[in-house]
Short mmCIF file of C-alpha atoms and ligand atoms in Angstrom, two decimals:
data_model
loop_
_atom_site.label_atom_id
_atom_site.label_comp_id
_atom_site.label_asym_id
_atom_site.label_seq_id
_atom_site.Cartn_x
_atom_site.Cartn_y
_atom_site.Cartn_z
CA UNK A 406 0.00 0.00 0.00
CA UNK A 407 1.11 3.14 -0.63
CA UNK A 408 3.14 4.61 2.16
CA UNK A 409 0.86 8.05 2.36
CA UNK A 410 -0.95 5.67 5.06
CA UNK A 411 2.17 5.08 7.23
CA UNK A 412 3.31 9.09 7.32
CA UNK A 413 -0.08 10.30 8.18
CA UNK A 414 -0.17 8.12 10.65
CA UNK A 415 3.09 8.77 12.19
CA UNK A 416 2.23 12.79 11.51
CA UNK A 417 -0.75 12.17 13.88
CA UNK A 418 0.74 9.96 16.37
CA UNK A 419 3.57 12.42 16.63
CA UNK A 420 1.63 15.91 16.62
CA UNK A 421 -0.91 14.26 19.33
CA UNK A 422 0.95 11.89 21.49
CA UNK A 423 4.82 12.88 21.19
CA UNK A 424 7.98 11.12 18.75
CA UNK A 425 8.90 9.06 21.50
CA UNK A 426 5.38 7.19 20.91
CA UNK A 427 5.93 7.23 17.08
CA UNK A 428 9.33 5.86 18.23
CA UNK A 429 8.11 3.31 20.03
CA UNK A 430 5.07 1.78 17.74
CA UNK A 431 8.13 1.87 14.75
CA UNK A 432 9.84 -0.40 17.08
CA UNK A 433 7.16 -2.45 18.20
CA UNK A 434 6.24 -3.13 14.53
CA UNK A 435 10.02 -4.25 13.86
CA UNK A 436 10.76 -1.46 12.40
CA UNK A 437 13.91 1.20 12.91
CA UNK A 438 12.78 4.13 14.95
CA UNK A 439 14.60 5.94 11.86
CA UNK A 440 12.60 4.75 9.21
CA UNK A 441 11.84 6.91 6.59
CA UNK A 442 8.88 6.86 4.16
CA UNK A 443 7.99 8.65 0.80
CA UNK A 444 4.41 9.10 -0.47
CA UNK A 445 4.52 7.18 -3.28
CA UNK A 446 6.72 4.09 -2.02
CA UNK A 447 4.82 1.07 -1.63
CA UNK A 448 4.79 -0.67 1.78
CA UNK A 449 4.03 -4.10 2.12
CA UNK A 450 0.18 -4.27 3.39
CA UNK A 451 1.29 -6.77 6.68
CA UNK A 452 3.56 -3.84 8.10
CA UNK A 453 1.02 -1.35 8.00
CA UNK A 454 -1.10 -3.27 9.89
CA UNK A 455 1.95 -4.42 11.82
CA UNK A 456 2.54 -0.62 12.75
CA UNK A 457 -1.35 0.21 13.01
CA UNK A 458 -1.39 -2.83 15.99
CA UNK A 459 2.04 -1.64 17.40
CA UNK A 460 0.36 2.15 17.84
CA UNK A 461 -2.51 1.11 19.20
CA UNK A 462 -0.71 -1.00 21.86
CA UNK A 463 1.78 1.78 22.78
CA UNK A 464 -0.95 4.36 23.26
CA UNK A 465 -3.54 1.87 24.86
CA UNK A 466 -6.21 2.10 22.24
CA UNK A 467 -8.89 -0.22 20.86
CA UNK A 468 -9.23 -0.48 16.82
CA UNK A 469 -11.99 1.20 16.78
CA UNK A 470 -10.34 4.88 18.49
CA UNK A 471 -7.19 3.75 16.35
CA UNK A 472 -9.16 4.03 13.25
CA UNK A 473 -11.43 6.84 14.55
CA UNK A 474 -8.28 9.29 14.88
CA UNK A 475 -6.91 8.01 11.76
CA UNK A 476 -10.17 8.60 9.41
CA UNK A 477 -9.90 11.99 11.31
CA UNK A 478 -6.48 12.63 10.73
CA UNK A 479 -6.54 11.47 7.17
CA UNK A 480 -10.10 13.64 5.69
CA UNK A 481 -9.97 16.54 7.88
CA UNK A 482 -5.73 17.17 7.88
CA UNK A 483 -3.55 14.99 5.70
CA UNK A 484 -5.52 14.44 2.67
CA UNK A 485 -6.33 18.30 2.52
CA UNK A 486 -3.14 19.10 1.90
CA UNK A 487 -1.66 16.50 -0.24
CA UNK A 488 -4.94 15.77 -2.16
CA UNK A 489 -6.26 19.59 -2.66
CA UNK A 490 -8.33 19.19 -5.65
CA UNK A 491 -10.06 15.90 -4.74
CA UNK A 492 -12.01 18.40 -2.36
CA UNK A 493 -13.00 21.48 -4.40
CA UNK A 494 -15.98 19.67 -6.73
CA UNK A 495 -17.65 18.58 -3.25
CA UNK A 496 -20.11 20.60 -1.36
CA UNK A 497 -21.32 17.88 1.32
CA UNK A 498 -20.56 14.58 2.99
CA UNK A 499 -23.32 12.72 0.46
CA UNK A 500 -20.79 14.51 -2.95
CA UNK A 501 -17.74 13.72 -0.99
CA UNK A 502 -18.54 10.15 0.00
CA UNK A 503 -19.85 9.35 -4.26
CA UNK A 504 -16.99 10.75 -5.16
CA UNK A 505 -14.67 8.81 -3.59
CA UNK A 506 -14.84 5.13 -5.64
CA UNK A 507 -13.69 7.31 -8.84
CA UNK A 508 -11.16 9.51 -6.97
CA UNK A 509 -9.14 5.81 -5.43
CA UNK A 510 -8.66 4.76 -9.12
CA UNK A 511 -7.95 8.53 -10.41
CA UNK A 512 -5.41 8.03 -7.21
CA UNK A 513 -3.87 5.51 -7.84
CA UNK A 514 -3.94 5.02 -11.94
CA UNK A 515 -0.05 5.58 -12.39
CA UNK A 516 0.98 3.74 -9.48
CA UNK A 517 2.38 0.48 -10.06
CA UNK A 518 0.88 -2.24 -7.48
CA UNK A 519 -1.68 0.03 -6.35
CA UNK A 520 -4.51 -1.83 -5.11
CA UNK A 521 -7.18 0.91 -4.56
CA UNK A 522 -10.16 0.40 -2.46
CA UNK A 523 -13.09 0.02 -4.63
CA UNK A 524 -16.85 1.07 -3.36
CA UNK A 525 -20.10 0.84 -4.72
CA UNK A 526 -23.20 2.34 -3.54
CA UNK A 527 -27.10 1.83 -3.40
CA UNK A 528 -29.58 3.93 -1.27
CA UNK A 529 -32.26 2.55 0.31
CA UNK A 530 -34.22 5.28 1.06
CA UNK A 531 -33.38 9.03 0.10
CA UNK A 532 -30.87 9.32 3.25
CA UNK A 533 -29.53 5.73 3.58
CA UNK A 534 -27.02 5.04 1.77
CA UNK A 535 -25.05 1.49 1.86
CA UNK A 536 -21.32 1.41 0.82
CA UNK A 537 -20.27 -2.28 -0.12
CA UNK A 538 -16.32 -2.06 -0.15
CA UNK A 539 -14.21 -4.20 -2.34
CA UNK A 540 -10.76 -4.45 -1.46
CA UNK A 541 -8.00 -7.32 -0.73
CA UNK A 542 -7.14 -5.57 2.27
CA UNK A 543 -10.59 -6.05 4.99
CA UNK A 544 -9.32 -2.58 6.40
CA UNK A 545 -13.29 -1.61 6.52
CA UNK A 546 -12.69 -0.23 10.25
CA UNK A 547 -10.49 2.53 8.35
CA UNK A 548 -13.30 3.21 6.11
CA UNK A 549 -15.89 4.05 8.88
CA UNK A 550 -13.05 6.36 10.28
CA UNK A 551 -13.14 7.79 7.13
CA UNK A 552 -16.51 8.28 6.59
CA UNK A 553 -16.79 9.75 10.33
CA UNK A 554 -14.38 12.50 9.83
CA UNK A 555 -16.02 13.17 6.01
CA UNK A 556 -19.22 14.39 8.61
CA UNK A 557 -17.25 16.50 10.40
CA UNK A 558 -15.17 17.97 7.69
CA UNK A 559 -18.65 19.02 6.11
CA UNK A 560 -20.18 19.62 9.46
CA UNK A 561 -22.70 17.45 9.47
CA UNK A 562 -24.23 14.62 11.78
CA UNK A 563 -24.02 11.51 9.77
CA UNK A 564 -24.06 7.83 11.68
CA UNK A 565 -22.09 5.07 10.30
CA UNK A 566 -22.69 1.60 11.23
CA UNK A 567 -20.16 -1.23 9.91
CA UNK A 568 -23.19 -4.26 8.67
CA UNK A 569 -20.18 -6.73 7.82
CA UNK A 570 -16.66 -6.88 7.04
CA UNK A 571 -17.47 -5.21 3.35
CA UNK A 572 -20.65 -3.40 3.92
CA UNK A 573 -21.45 -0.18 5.84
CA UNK A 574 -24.46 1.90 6.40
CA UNK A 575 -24.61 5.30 6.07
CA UNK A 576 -27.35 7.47 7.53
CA UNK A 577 -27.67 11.70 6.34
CA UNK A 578 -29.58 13.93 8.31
CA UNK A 579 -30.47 15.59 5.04
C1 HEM B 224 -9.57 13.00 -1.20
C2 HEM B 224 -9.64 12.07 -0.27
C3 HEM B 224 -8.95 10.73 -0.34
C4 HEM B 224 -7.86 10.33 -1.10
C5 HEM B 224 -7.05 11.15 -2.08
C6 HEM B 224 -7.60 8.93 -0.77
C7 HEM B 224 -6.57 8.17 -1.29
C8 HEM B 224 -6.21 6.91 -0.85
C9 HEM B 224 -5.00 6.18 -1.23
C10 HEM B 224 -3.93 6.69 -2.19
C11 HEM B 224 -5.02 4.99 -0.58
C12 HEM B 224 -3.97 3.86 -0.69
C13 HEM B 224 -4.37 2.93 -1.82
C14 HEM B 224 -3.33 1.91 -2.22
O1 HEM B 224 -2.17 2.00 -1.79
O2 HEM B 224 -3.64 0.98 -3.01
C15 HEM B 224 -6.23 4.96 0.23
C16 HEM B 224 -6.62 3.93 1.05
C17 HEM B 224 -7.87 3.85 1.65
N1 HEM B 224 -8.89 4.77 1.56
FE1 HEM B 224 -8.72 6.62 0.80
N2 HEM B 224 -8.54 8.52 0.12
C18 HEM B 224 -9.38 9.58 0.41
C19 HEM B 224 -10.47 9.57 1.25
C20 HEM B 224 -11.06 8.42 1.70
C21 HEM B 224 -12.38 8.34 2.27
C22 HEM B 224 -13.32 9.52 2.51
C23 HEM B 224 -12.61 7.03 2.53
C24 HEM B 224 -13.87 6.42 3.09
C25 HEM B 224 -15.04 6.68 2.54
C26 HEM B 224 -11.42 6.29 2.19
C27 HEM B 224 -11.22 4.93 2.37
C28 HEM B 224 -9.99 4.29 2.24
C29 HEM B 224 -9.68 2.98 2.79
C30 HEM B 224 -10.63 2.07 3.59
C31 HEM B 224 -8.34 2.70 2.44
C32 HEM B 224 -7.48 1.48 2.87
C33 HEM B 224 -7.05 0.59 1.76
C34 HEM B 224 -7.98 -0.56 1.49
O3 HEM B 224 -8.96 -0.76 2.25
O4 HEM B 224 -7.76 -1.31 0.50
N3 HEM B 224 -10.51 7.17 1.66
N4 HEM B 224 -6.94 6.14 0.03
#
């Protein structure tokens, strides 16, 4: 996976919880407390989720406030800034959220081994929406992060309830 993941991780950990604790979950992951990473290197899918587990031991949290702060981190800060005009067509969570099958593949297109997340949608009633996700990766507690910090990074109260490991329900309140 692309290694965007692993830095805006390790730009939250460090900006909320200290280097030492970036340090640390490097270490605990097997990793060199020096490691470097570039956006578009590719990092082997097991480490990430090596270094995800290794953070969220180190600073005592479940998956679920792991991937919480992450989703967070990654719509409201880090994608903002690296990903600029992936944001400007979009003028709520429901835009945002339909847009986001076609921007993984624009993503990703001319990056050899990408393996973008794939997501189709179907509404089942005018503010339900259900997101299957199609990925070889089963990281679908990053993509209720996700969608969590889309609602606050339009301001809105949307709930997001995981149905199985490749389906999630989305609810607007308009
Ligand atoms: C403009 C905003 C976004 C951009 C540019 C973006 C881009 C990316 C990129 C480049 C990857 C790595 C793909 C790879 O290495 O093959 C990724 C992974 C992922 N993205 Fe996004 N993303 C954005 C927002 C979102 C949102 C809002 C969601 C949820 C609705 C989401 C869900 C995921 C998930 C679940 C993964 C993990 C990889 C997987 O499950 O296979 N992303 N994203």
């Amino acid at each position: 996976m692309k290694a965007g993941i692993v830095i805006c991780l390790g730009d939250l950990v460090k900006e909320k919880f200290g280097q030492q604790k970036w340090d640390a979950a490097l270490e605990g992951a097997g990793l060199n407390k020096n490691a470097m990473f570039i956006p578009i290197q590719d990092v082997a899918d097991e480490t990430v989720i090596k270094v995800v587990h290794s953070a969220c031991k180190v600073l005592n949290l479940t998956i679920e406030q792991a991937t919480d702060a992450f989703g967070d981190y990654w719509v409201n800060t880090y994608a903002p800034k690296i990903y600029r005009t992936y944001f400007r067509g979009a003028n709520s969570a429901k835009d945002f959220l339909l847009q986001m099958d076609r921007v993984h593949e624009a993503v990703t297109t001319n990056i050899p081994n990408a393996r973008p997340p794939r997501f189709s949608y179907e509404w089942t009633n005018d503010k339900t929406l259900l997101m299957k996700y199609k990925s070889t990766r089963g990281m679908i507690d990053i993509l209720v992060g996700c969608v969590k910090g889309v609602g606050k990074y339009f301001n809105e109260e949307i709930r997001v309830r995981k149905l199985s490991t490749d389906k999630i329900e989305v609810v607007f309140a308009r």
